[in-house]
Coordinates of C-alpha atoms in Angstrom, one line a residue:
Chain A
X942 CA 38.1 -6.8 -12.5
X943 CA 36.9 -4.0 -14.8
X944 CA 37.3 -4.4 -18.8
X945 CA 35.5 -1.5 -21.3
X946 CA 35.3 -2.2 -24.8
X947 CA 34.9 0.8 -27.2
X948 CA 32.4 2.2 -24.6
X949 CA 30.5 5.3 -26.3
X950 CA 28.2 8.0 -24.7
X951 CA 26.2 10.6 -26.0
X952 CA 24.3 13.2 -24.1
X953 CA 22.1 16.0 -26.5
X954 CA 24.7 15.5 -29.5
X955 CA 27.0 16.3 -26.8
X956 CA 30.4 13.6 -27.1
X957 CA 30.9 12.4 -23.0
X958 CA 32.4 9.2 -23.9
X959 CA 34.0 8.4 -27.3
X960 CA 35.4 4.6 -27.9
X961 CA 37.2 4.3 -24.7
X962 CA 38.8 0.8 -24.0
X963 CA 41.0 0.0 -20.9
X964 CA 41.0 -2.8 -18.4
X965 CA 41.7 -2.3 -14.6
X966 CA 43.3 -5.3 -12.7
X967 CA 42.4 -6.4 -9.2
X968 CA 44.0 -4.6 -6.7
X969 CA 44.8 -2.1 -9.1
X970 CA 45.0 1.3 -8.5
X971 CA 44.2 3.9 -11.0
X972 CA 43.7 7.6 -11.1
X973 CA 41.3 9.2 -14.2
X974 CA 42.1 12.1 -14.6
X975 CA 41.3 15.2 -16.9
X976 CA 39.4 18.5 -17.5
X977 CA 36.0 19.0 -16.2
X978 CA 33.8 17.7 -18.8
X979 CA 36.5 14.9 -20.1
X980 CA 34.1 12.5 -19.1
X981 CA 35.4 11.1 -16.1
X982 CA 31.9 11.4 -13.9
X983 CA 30.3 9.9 -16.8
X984 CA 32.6 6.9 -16.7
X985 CA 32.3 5.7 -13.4
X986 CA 28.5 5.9 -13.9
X987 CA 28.3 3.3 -16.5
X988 CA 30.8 1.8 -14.3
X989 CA 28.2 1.4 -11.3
X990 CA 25.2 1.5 -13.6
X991 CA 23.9 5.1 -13.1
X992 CA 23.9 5.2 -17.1
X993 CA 24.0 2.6 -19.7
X994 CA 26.5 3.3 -22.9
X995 CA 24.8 4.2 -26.1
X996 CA 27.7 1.4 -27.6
X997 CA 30.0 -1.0 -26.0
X998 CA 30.5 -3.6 -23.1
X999 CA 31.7 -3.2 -19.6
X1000 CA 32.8 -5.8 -17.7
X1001 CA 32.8 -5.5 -14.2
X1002 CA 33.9 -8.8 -12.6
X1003 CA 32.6 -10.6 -15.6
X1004 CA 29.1 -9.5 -15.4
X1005 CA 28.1 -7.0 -18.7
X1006 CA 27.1 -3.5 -17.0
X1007 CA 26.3 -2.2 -20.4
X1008 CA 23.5 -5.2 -20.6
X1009 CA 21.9 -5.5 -17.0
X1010 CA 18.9 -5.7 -16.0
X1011 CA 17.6 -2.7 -13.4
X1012 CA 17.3 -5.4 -10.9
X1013 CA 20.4 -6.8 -11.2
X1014 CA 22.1 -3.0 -10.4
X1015 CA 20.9 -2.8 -6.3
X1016 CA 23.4 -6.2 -6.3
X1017 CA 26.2 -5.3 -8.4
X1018 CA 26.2 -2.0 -6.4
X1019 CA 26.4 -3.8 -3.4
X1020 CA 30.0 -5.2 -4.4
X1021 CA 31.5 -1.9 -4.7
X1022 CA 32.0 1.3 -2.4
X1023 CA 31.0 4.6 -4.1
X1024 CA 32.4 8.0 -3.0
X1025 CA 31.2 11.0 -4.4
X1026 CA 32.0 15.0 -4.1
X1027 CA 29.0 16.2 -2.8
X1028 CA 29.1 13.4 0.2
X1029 CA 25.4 12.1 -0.2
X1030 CA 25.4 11.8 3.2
X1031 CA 21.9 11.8 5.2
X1032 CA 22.2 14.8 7.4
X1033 CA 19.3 13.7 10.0
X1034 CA 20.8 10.8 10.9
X1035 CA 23.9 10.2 13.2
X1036 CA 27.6 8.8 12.0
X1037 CA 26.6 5.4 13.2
X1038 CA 23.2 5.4 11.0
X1039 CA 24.9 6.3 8.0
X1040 CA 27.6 4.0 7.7
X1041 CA 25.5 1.4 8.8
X1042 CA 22.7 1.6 6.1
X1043 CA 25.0 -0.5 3.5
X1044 CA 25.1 -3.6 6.0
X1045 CA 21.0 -3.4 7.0
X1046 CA 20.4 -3.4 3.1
X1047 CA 22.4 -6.4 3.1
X1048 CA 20.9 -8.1 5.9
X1049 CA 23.6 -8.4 8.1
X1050 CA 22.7 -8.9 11.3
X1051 CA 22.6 -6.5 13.8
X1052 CA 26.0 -7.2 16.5
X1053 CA 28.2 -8.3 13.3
X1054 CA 27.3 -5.2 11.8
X1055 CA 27.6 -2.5 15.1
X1056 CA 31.2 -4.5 15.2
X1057 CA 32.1 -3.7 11.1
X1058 CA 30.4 -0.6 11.7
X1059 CA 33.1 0.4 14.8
X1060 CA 35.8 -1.2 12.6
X1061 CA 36.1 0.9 10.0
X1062 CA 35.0 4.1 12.1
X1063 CA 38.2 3.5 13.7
X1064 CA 39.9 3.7 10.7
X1065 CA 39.0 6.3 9.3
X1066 CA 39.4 7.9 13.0
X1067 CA 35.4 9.3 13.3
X1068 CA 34.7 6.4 15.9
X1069 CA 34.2 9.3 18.6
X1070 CA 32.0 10.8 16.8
X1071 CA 29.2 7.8 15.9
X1072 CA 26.3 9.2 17.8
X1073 CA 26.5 12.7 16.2
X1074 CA 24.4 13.4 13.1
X1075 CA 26.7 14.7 10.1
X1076 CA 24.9 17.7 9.0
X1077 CA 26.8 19.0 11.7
X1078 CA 30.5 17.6 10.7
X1079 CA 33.5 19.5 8.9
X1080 CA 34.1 18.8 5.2
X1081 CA 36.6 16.8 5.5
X1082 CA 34.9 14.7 8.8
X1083 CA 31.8 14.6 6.0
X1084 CA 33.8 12.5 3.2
X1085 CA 36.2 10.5 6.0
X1086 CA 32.3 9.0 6.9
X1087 CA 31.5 8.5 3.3
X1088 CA 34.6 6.5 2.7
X1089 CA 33.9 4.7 5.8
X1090 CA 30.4 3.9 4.1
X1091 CA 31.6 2.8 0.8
X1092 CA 34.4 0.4 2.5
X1093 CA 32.2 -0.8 5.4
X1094 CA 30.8 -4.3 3.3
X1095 CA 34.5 -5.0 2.3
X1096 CA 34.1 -3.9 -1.1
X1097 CA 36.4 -5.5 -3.7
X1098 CA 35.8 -2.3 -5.9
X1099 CA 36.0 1.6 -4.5
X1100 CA 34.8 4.0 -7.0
X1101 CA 35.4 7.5 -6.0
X1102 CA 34.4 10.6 -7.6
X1103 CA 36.5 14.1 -7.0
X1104 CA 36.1 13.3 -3.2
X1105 CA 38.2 15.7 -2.6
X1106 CA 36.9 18.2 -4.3
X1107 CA 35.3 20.1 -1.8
X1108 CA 38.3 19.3 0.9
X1109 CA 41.0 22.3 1.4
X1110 CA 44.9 20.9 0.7
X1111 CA 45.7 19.5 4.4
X1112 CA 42.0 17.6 4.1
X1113 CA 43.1 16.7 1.0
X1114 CA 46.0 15.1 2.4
X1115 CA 44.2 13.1 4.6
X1116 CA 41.6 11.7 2.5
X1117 CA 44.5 10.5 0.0
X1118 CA 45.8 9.2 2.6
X1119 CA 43.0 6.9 3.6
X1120 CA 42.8 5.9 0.3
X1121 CA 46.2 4.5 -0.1
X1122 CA 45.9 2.5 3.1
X1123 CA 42.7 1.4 1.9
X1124 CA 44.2 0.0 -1.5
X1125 CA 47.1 -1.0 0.9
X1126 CA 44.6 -3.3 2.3
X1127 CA 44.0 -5.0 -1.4
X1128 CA 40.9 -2.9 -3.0
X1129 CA 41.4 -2.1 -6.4
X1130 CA 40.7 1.9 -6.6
X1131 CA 39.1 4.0 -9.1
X1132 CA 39.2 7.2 -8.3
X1133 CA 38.4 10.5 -10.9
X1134 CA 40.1 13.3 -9.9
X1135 CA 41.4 16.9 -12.0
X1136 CA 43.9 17.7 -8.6
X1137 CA 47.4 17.0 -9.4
X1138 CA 48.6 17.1 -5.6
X1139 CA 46.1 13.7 -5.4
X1140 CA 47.3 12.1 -8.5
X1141 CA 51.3 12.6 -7.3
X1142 CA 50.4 11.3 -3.6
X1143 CA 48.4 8.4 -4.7
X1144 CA 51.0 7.4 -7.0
X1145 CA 48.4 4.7 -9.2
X1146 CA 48.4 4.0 -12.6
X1147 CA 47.0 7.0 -14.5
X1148 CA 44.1 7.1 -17.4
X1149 CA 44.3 10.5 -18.9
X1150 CA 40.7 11.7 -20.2
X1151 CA 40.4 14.5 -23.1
X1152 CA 36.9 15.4 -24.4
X1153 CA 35.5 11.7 -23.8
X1154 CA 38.6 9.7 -25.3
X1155 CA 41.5 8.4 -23.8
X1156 CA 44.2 10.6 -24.4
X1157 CA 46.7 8.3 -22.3
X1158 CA 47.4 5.5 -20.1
X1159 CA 50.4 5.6 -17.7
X1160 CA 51.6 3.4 -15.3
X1161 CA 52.7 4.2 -11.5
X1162 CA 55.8 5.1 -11.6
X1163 CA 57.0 3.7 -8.3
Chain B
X1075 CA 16.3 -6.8 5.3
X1076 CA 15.3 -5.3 9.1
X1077 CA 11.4 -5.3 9.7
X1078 CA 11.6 -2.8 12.4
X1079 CA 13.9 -0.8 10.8
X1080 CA 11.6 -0.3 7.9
X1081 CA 8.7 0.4 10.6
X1082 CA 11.1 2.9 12.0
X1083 CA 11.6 4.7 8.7
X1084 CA 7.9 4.9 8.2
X1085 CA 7.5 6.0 11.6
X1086 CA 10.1 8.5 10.8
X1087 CA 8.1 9.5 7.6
X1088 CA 4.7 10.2 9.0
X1089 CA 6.6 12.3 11.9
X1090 CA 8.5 14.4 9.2
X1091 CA 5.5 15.0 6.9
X1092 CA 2.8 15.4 9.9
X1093 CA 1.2 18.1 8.2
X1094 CA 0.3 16.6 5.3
X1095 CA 0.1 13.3 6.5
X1096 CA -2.9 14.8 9.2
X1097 CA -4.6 16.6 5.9
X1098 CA -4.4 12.5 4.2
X1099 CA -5.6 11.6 7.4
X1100 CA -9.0 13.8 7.7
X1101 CA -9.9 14.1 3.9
X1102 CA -9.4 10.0 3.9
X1103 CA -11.6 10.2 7.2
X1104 CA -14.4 12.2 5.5
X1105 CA -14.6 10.3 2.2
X1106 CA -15.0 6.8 4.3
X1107 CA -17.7 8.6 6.5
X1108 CA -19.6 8.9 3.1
X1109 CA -19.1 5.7 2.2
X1110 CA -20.1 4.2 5.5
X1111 CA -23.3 6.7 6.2
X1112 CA -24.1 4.9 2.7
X1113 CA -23.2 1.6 4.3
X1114 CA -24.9 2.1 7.3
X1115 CA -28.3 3.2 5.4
X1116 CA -28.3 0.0 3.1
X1117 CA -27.2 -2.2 5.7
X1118 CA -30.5 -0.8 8.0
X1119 CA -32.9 -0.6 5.0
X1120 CA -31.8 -4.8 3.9
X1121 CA -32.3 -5.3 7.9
X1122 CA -35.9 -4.2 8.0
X1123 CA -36.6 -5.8 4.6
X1124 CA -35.2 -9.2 6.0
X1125 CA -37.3 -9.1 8.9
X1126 CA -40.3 -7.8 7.5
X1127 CA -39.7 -10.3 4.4
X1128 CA -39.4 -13.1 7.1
X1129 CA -42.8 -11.9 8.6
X1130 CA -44.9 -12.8 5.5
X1131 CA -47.6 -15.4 5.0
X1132 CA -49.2 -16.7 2.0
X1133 CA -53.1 -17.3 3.0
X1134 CA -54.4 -19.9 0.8
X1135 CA -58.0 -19.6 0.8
X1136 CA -60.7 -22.8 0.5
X1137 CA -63.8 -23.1 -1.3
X1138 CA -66.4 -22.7 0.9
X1139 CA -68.1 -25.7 -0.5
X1140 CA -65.0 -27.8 -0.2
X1141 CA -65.6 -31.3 1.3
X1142 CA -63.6 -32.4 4.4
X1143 CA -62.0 -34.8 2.1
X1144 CA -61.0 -31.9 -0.3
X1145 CA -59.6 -29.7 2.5
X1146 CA -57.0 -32.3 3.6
X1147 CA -56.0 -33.2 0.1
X1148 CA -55.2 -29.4 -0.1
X1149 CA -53.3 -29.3 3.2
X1150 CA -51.2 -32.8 2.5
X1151 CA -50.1 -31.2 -1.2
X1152 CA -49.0 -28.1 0.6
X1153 CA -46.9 -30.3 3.3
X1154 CA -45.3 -31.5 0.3
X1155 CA -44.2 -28.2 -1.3
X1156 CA -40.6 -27.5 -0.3
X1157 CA -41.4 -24.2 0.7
X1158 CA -43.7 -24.5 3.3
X1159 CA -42.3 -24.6 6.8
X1160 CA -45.4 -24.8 8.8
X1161 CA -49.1 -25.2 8.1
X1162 CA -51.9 -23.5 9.9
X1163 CA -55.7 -24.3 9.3
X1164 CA -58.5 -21.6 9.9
X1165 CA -61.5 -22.6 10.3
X1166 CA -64.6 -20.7 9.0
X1167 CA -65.1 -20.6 12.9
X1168 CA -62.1 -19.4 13.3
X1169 CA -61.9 -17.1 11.1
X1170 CA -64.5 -15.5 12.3
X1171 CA -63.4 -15.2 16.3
X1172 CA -59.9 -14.0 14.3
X1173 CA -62.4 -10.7 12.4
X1174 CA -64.5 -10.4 15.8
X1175 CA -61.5 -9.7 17.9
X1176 CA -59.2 -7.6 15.5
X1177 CA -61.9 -5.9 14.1
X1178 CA -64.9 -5.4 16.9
X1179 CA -66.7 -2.4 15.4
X1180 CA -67.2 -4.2 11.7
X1181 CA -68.0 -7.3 13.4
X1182 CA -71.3 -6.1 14.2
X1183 CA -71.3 -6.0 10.3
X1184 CA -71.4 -9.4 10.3
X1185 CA -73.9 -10.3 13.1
X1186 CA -76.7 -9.8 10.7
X1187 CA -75.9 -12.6 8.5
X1188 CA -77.0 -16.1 8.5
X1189 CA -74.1 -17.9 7.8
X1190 CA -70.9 -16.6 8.1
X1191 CA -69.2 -15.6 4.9
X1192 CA -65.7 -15.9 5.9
X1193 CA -64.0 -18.7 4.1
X1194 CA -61.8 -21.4 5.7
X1195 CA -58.2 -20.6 5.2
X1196 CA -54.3 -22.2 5.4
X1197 CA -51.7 -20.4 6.4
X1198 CA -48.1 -21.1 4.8
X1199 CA -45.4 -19.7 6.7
X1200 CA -42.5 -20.2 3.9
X1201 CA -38.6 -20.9 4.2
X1202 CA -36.5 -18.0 4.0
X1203 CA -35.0 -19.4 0.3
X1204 CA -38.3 -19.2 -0.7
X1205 CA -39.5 -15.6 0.4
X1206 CA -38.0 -13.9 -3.5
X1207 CA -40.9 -12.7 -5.3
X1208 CA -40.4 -14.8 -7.6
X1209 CA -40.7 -18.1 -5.7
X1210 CA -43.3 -16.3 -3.9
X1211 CA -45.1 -16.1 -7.4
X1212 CA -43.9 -19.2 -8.2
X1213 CA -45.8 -21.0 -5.5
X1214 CA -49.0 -19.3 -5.4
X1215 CA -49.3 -20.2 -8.9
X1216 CA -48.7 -23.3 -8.1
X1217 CA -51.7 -23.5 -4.9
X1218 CA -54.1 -21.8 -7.5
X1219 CA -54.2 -25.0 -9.1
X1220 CA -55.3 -27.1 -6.5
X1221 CA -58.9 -28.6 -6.7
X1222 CA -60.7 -27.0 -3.5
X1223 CA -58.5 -23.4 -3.6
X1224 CA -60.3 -20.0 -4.8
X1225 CA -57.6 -17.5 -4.1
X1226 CA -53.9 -17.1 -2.9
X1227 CA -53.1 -13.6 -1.5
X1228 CA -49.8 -12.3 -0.2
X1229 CA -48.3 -8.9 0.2
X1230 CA -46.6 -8.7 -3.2
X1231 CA -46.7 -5.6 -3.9
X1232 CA -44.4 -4.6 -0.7
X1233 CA -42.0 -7.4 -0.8
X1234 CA -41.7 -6.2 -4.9
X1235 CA -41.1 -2.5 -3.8
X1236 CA -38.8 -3.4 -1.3
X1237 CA -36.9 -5.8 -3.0
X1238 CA -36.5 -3.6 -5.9
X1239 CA -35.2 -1.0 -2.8
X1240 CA -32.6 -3.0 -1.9
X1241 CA -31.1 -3.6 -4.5
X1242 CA -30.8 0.1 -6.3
X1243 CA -29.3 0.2 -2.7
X1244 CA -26.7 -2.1 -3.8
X1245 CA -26.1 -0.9 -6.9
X1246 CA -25.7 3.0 -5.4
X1247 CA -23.5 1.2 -3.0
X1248 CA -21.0 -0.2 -5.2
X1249 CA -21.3 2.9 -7.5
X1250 CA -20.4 5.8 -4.8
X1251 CA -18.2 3.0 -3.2
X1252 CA -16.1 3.3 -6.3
X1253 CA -15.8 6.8 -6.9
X1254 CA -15.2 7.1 -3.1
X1255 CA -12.3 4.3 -3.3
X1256 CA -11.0 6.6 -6.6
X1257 CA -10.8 9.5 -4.0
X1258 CA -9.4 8.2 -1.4
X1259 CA -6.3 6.5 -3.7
X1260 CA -5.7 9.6 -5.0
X1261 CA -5.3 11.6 -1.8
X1262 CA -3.2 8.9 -0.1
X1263 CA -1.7 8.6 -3.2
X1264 CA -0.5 12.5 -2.9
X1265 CA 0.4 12.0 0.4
X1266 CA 2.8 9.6 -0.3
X1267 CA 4.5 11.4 -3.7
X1268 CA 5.0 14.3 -1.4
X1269 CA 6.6 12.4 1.1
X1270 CA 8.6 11.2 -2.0
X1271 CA 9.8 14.0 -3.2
X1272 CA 10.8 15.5 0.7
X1273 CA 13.3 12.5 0.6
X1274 CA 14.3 12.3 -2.9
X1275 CA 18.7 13.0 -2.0
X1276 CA 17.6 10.6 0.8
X1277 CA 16.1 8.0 -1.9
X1278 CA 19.3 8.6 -4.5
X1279 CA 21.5 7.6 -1.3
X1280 CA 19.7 4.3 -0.9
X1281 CA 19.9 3.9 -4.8
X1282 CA 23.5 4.3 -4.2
X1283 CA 24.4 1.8 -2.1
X1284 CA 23.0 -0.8 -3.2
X1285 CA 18.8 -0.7 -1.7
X1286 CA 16.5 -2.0 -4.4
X1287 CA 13.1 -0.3 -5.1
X1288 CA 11.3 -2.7 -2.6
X1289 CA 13.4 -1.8 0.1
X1290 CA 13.2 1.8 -0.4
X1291 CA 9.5 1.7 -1.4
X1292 CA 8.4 -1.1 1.9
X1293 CA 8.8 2.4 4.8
X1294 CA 6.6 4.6 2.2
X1295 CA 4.0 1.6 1.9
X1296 CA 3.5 1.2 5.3
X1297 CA 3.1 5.1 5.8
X1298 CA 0.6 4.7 3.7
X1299 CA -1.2 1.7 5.1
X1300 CA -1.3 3.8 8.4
X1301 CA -2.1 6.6 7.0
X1302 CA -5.3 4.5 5.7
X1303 CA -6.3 3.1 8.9
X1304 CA -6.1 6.0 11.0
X1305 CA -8.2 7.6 8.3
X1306 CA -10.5 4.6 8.5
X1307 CA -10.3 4.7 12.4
X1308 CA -11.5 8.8 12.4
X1309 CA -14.6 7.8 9.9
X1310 CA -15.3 5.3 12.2
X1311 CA -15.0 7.4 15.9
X1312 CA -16.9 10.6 13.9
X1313 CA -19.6 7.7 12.4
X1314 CA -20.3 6.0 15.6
X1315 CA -20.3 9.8 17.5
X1316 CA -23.1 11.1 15.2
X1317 CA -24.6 7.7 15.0
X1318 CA -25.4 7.5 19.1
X1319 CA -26.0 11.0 19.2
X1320 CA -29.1 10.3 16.1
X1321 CA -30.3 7.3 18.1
X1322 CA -30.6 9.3 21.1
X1323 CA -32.0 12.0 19.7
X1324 CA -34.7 9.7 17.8
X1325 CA -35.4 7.3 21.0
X1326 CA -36.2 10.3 22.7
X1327 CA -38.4 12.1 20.2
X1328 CA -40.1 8.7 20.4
X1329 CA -40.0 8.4 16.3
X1330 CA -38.8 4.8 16.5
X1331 CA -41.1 3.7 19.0
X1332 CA -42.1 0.1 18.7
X1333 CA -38.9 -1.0 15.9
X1334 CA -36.0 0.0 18.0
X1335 CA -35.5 -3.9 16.8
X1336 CA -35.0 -3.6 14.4
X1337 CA -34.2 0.1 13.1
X1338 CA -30.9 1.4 13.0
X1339 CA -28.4 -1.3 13.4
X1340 CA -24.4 -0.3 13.3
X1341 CA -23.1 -4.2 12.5
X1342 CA -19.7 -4.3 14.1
X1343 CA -18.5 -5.2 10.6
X1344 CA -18.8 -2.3 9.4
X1345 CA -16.5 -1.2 11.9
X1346 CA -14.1 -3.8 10.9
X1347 CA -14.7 -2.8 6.7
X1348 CA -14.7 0.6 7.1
X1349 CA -10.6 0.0 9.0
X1350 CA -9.7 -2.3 6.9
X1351 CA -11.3 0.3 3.7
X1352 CA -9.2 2.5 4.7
X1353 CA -6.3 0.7 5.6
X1354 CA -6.2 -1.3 2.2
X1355 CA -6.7 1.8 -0.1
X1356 CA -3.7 3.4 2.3
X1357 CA -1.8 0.1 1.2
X1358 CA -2.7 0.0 -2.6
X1359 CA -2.5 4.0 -2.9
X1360 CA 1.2 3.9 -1.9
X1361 CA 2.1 0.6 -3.5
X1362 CA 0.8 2.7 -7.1
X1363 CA 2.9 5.6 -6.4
X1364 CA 5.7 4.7 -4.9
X1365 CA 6.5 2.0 -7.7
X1366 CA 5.1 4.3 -10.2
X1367 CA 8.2 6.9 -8.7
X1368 CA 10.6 3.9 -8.9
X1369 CA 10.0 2.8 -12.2
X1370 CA 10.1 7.0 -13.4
X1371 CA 13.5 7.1 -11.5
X1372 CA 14.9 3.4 -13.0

């Protein structure tokens, strides 16, 4: 699924990533953790394209991040759900809008997607709140509609970024939560995360990231 | 990709940035007002010179000692000039009925005389390919050389002037119309980068899951395409308003008594350019800097 090979990245003589290697399987689930400024963010970037590695490949489904093309990055973006801390939610719009933009950039047409759209509001238990605009949601209601965006195209990849950063412990809860059933469901998980109550409870393999290198590599324990 | 949802996003746009959208909207306006008072002046001043240029004769004049025989040889080689659309003979006779009646005071002038001095006379109405001064030239020259002719006169000195008119008009046109154009892109142009930069998290979003630049940029490009036609629509309404308002001004002072036919004209394509103008500079404004942003933010 995802393969790095001695993947390096420099920002201002500042070391983010330093000759990390690894290789994530399908269905996989794995948990990067680390300090802040290990270079976890900066992974998953090259991972979905927002940067390209000063050295090294990444393989992502066998196409080389490290070497594509700008307009190649819309399309490999569109095979994988991203989920970041900050929610990048658009807070004009309504539930529905939001999780709906991924399948109108697609092209999907307009009752299959109102149906997927419905699906996975259900899951993520927001499905009575579709018509109201998310500036005005909870925290935790926020990120349970960004999953619900990253997952509504049936991604085979979910990138997720300290989503629950900004989530109190019981949110937290939840949110892991989702994203076990979501892997449950056969999505191979990244997720980049510094809180040890989300790296116990989601129970994946663990990358361990220590100023840009890869300080270890465990697997799940159960 | 969703057509109307794209029209609903630029809908969406021009509501959220109304204020600068209606300063795009009247500064466009202005500048294509310029341009079509400029239009509209050119347009009217290559209207009269048409018709007036239409209007001219080239009066070839016979020796008054030409033979009969002479005089049709004269009028059968004009018949054959490609020029010459129709042929009309003037007798000395003639000729003098013609001074008599358009001139009655100097006729008396004329009474005193023995034999009447005014010489017999064709007149060449020409094809409108050939009314350029320098066919015009071209064929008198031409006429002068014919046995039985003493002198060729047309107005040359008008349709030179005029012709020389128009086209500084032309050239001023497509001058003022390019520095005009150049102002217009770059206000639109602002227009749009502001809208740009009011939904630049909304823009990283898009990036994010998976839009490519032409879907983001296609609601910014039609903001600006309507942006240029309403812009193009206000020159138009303020154009035609002070436009009517001039003529009736003028028809009432009586200044343009006798050419109302053809002074001023307001060509309904100039309604149509001065739209589309505005519309297609909205268009191309946005298109340079909203891919311009794109390729910045790639």
């Amino acid at each position: 699924m995802i393969q790095l090979f001695h993947v390096s990245k420099v920002y201002d003589r500042c070391v983010a990533l330093h000759d990390v290697s690894f290789r994530i399987d399908q269905g996989e689930c794995v948990i990067l953790t680390g300090p802040s400024g290990a270079g976890k963010t900066t992974l998953l970037k090259v991972i979905f394209g927002a940067e390209t590695p000063d050295s090294g490949q990444i393989l992502v489904q066998n196409r080389n991040v490290a070497r594509i093309r700008g307009g190649a990055i819309p399309y490999l973006r569109r095979t994988m759900g991203i989920v970041l801390q900050n929610f990048q939610l658009l807070p004009q719009k309504s539930v529905y809008d939001n999780v709906v933009l991924p399948l109108i950039i697609q092209g999907v047409k307009r009752r299959e997607a109102r149906q997927r759209v419905m699906d996975v509001l259900k899951a993520v238990g927001m499905e009575h709140k579709q018509k109201i605009r998310t500036g005005v949601l909870s925290a935790g209601e926020q990120q349970r509609i960004c999953i619900a965006r990253a997952i509504v195209n049936s991604p085979i990849l979910l990138l997720a970024d300290e989503p629950t950063g900004n989530l109190d412990a019981d949110l937290t809860m939840e949110i892991v939560e989702l994203f076990r059933r979501i892997h449950a469901e056969g999505t191979t998980i990244l997720l980049a995360t510094h809180n040890r109550q989300v790296v116990e409870q989601m129970n994946g393999r663990v990358v361990h990231l220590q100023e840009g290198r890869v300080e270890s590599d465990k697997e799940a324990t159960r | 990709m969703r057509p109307l949802y794209l029209l609903r996003e630029a809908m969406n746009n021009l509501r959220v940035n109304r204020g600068n959208v209606l300063i795009g909207i009247v500064t466009t306006a202005f500048t294509l007002v310029c341009f079509g008072v400029f239009l509209l002046l050119y347009l009217n001043l290559k209207n009269v010179s048409g018709t007036l240029q239409s209007d001219i004769e080239v009066i070839v004049y016979l020796d008054p000692g030409a033979s009969e025989q002479v005089v049709s040889l004269v009028q059968k080689r004009l018949k054959t000039e490609p020029a010459a659309v129709t042929l009309t003979f003037v007798s000395k006779e003639q000729a003098l009925r013609d001074f008599s009646e358009q001139f009655p005071e100097e006729s008396l002038l004329l009474e005193g005389m023995d034999a009447n001095p005014l010489p017999a006379s064709v007149v060449v109405n020409l094809s409108p390919r050939f009314l350029d001064t320098e066919s015009l030239s071209a064929f008198a020259e031409r006429v002068k050389q014919l046995p039985g002719v003493t002198h060729v006169a047309y107005s040359q000195d008008w349709v030179d002037t005029l012709t020389l008119m128009v086209s500084y008009f032309e050239l001023g046109a497509v001058v003022i119309g390019m520095i005009l154009a150049m102002a217009t892109v770059t206000i639109i142009a602002n227009t749009i980068r502001l809208s740009l930069y009011t939904r630049k998290e909304e823009i990283e979003i898009l990036r994010l899951i998976g839009a490519t630049g032409v879907f983001i940029a296609i609601p910014y490009v039609i903001e600006g395409t309507i942006l240029g036609a309403l812009g193009g629509g206000l020159s138009l309404a303020l154009l035609k308003g002070v436009f009517e308002f001039l003529r009736l001004e003028l028809n009432a002072s009586g200044w343009f008594a006798g050419v109302e036919h053809i002074l001023p004209i307001f060509p309904r394509q100039v309604s149509f350019l001065l739209v589309m103008t505005g519309m297609l500079l909205g268009c191309g404004s946005s298109v340079l800097s909203v891919f311009g942003l794109m390729k910045a933010r790639s």
